[in-house]
Short mmCIF file of C-alpha atoms in Angstrom, two decimals:
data_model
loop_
_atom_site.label_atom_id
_atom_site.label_comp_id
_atom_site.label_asym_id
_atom_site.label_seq_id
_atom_site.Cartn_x
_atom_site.Cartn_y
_atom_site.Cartn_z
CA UNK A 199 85.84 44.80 70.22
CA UNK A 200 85.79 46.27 67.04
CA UNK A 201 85.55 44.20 63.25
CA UNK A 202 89.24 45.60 62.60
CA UNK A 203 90.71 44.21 65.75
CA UNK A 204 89.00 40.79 65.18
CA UNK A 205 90.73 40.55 61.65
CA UNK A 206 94.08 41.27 63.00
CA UNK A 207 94.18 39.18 65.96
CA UNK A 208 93.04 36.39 63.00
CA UNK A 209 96.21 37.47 60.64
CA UNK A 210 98.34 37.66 63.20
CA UNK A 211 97.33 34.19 64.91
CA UNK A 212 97.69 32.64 60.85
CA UNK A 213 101.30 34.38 60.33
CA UNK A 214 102.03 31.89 63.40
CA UNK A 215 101.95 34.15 66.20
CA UNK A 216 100.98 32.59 70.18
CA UNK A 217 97.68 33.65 71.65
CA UNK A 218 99.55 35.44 74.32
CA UNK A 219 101.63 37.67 71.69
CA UNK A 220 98.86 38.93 70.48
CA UNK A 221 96.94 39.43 72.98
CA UNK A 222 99.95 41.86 74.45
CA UNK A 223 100.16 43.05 71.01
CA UNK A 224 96.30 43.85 70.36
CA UNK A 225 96.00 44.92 74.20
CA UNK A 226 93.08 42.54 74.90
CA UNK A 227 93.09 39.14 77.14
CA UNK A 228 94.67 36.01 75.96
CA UNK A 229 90.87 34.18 76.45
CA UNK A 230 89.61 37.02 74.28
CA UNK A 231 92.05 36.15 71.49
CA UNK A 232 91.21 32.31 71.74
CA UNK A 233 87.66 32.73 71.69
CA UNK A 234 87.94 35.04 68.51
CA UNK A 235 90.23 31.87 66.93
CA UNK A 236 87.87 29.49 67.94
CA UNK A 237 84.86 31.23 66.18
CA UNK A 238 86.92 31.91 62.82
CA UNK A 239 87.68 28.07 62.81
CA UNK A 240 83.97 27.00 63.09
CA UNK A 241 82.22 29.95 60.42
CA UNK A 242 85.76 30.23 57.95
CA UNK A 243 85.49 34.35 58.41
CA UNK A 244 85.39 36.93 61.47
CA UNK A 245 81.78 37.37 62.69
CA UNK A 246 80.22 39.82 64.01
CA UNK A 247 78.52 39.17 67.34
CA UNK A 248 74.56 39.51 67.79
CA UNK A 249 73.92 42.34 69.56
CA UNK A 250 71.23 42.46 72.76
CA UNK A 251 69.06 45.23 73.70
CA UNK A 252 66.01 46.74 71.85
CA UNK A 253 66.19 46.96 67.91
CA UNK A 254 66.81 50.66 67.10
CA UNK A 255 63.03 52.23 66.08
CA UNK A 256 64.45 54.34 63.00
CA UNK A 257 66.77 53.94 60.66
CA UNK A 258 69.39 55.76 59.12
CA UNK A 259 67.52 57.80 56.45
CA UNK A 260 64.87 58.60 59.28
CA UNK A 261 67.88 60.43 61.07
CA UNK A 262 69.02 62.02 58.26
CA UNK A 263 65.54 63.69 58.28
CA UNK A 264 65.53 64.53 61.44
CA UNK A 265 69.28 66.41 61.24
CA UNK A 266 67.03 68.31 58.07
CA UNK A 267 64.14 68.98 60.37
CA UNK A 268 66.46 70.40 62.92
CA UNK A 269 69.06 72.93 60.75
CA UNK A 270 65.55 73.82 58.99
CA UNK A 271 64.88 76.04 61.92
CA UNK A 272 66.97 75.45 65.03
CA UNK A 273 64.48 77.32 67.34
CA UNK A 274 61.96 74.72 67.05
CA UNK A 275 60.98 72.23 70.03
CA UNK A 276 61.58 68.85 70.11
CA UNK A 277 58.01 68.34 70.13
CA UNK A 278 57.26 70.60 66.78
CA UNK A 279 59.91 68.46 65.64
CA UNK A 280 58.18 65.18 66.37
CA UNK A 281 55.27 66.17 64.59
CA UNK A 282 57.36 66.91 61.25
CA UNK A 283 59.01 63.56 61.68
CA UNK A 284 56.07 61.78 61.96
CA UNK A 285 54.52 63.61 58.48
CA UNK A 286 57.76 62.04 57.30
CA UNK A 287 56.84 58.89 58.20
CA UNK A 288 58.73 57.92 61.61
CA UNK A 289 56.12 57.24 64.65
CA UNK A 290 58.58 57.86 67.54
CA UNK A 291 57.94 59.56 71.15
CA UNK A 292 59.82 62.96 71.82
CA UNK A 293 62.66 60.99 73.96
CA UNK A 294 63.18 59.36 71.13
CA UNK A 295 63.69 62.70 69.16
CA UNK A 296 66.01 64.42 71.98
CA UNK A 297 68.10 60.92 72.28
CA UNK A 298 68.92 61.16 68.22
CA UNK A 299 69.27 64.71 68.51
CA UNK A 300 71.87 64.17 71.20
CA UNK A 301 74.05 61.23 69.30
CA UNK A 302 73.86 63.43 66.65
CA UNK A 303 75.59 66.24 68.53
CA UNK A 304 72.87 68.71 68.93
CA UNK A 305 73.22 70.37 72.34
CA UNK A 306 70.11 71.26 73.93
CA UNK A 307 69.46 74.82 74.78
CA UNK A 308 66.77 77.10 76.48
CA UNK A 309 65.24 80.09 75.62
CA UNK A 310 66.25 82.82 76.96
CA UNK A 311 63.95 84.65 79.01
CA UNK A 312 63.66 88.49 78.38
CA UNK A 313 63.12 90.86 81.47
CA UNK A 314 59.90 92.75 82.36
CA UNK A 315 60.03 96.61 82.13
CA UNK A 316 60.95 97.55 85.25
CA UNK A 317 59.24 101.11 86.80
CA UNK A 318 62.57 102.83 85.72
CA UNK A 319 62.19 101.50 82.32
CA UNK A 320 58.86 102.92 82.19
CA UNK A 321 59.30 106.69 83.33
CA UNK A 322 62.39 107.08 80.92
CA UNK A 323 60.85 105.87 77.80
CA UNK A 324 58.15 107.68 79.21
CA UNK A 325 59.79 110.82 79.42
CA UNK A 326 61.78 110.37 75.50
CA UNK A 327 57.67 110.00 74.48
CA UNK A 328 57.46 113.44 76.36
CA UNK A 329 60.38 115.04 74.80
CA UNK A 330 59.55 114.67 71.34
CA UNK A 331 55.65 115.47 71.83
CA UNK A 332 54.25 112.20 70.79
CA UNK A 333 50.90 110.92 71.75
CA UNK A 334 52.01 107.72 72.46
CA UNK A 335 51.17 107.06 75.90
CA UNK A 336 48.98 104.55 75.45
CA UNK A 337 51.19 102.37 73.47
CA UNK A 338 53.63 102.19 76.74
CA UNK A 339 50.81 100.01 78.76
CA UNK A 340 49.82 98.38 75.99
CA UNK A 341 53.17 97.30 74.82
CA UNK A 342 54.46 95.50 78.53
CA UNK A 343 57.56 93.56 76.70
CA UNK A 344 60.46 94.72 74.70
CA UNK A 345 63.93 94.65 73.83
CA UNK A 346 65.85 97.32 73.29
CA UNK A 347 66.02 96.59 70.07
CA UNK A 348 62.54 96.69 69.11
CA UNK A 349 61.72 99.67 71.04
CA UNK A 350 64.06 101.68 69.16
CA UNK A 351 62.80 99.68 65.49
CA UNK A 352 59.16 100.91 66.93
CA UNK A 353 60.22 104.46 67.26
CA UNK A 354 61.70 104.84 64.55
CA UNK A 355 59.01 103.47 62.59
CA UNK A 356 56.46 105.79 64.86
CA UNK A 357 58.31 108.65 63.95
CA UNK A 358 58.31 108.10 59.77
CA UNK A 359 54.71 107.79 60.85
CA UNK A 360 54.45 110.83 62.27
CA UNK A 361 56.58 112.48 59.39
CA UNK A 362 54.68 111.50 56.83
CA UNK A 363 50.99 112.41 58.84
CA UNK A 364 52.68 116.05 59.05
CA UNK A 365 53.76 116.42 55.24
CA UNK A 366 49.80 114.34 54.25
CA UNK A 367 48.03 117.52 52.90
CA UNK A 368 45.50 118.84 55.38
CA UNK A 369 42.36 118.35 52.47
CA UNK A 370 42.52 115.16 52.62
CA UNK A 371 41.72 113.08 55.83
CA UNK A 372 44.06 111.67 58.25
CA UNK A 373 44.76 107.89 58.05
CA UNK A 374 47.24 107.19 60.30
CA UNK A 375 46.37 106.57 63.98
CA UNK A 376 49.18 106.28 66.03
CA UNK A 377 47.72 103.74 68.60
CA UNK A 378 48.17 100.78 66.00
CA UNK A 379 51.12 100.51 64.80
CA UNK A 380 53.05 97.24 66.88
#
């Protein structure tokens, strides 16, 4: 029962209300509101009840830190985390991290895994390499994972490559080789 409720059963058991009014009125048992009068007689005020269980490890400040840790770079692992907690000065275990995480209303995601070229993929970006005369092949096996996004950022970056090889005047040596760019 919460601080607020305590206080009103209190003021509304002083204004001269029975135990069983209020209780109907706060929506709690009639026992519940005489204990609660009870314990205001003997201490004078409304306490609050000692609480069992384990003492919470961090405190308030420390979970600030945490939430900083987190929005710093949302991609990072609970265990990465950990580590820049504990720089901070809070020895905790990476439960500990996920279960703050959680009351804090982080969700927990996954990465998401990114499909292998598949043969098909492989002849077709094959054949574009073909159909512009590139002598790229190599960078096909050696390259066995990437989005479509990045293959089209690493031909287009391959081909101002190329561009600029063509227009390099022919005195002066060639410094580009195509089989490192990423």
């Amino acid at each position: 029962m919460s601080l607020e409720t305590k206080e009103r059963i209190v003021k509304l058991l002083e204004e001269g209300n029975s135990s069983r009014m209020v209780a109907k009125d706060v929506g709690c048992s009639q026992s519940a509101v005489s204990k609660i009068w009870t314990k205001y007689k003997q201490h004078g005020m409304v306490v609050k009840a000692k609480r069992t269980g384990r003492p919470r490890k961090t405190s308030k400040r420390q979970d600030k830190q945490l939430k900083a840790i987190c929005l710093e770079n949302r991609k990072s692992t609970t265990k990465q985390m950990k580590h820049k907690w504990e720089e901070a000065g809070a020895n905790v275990c990476d439960r500990t991290v996920r279960n703050r995480l959680k009351e804090m209303g982080f969700q927990y995601r996954k990465a998401k895994r990114k499909p292998s070229l598949t043969p098909k993929h492989k002849r077709t970006r094959l054949q574009w390499a073909k159909e512009r005369g590139c002598s790229i092949m190599k960078c096909f096996t050696l390259m066995p994972r990437f989005s479509a996004e990045s293959f089209d950022t690493f031909f287009k970056a391959f081909e101002q490559t190329v561009r600029l090889a063509r227009d390099w005047p022919q005195s002066e040596p060639q410094y580009f080789d195509t089989q490192r760019i990423y």
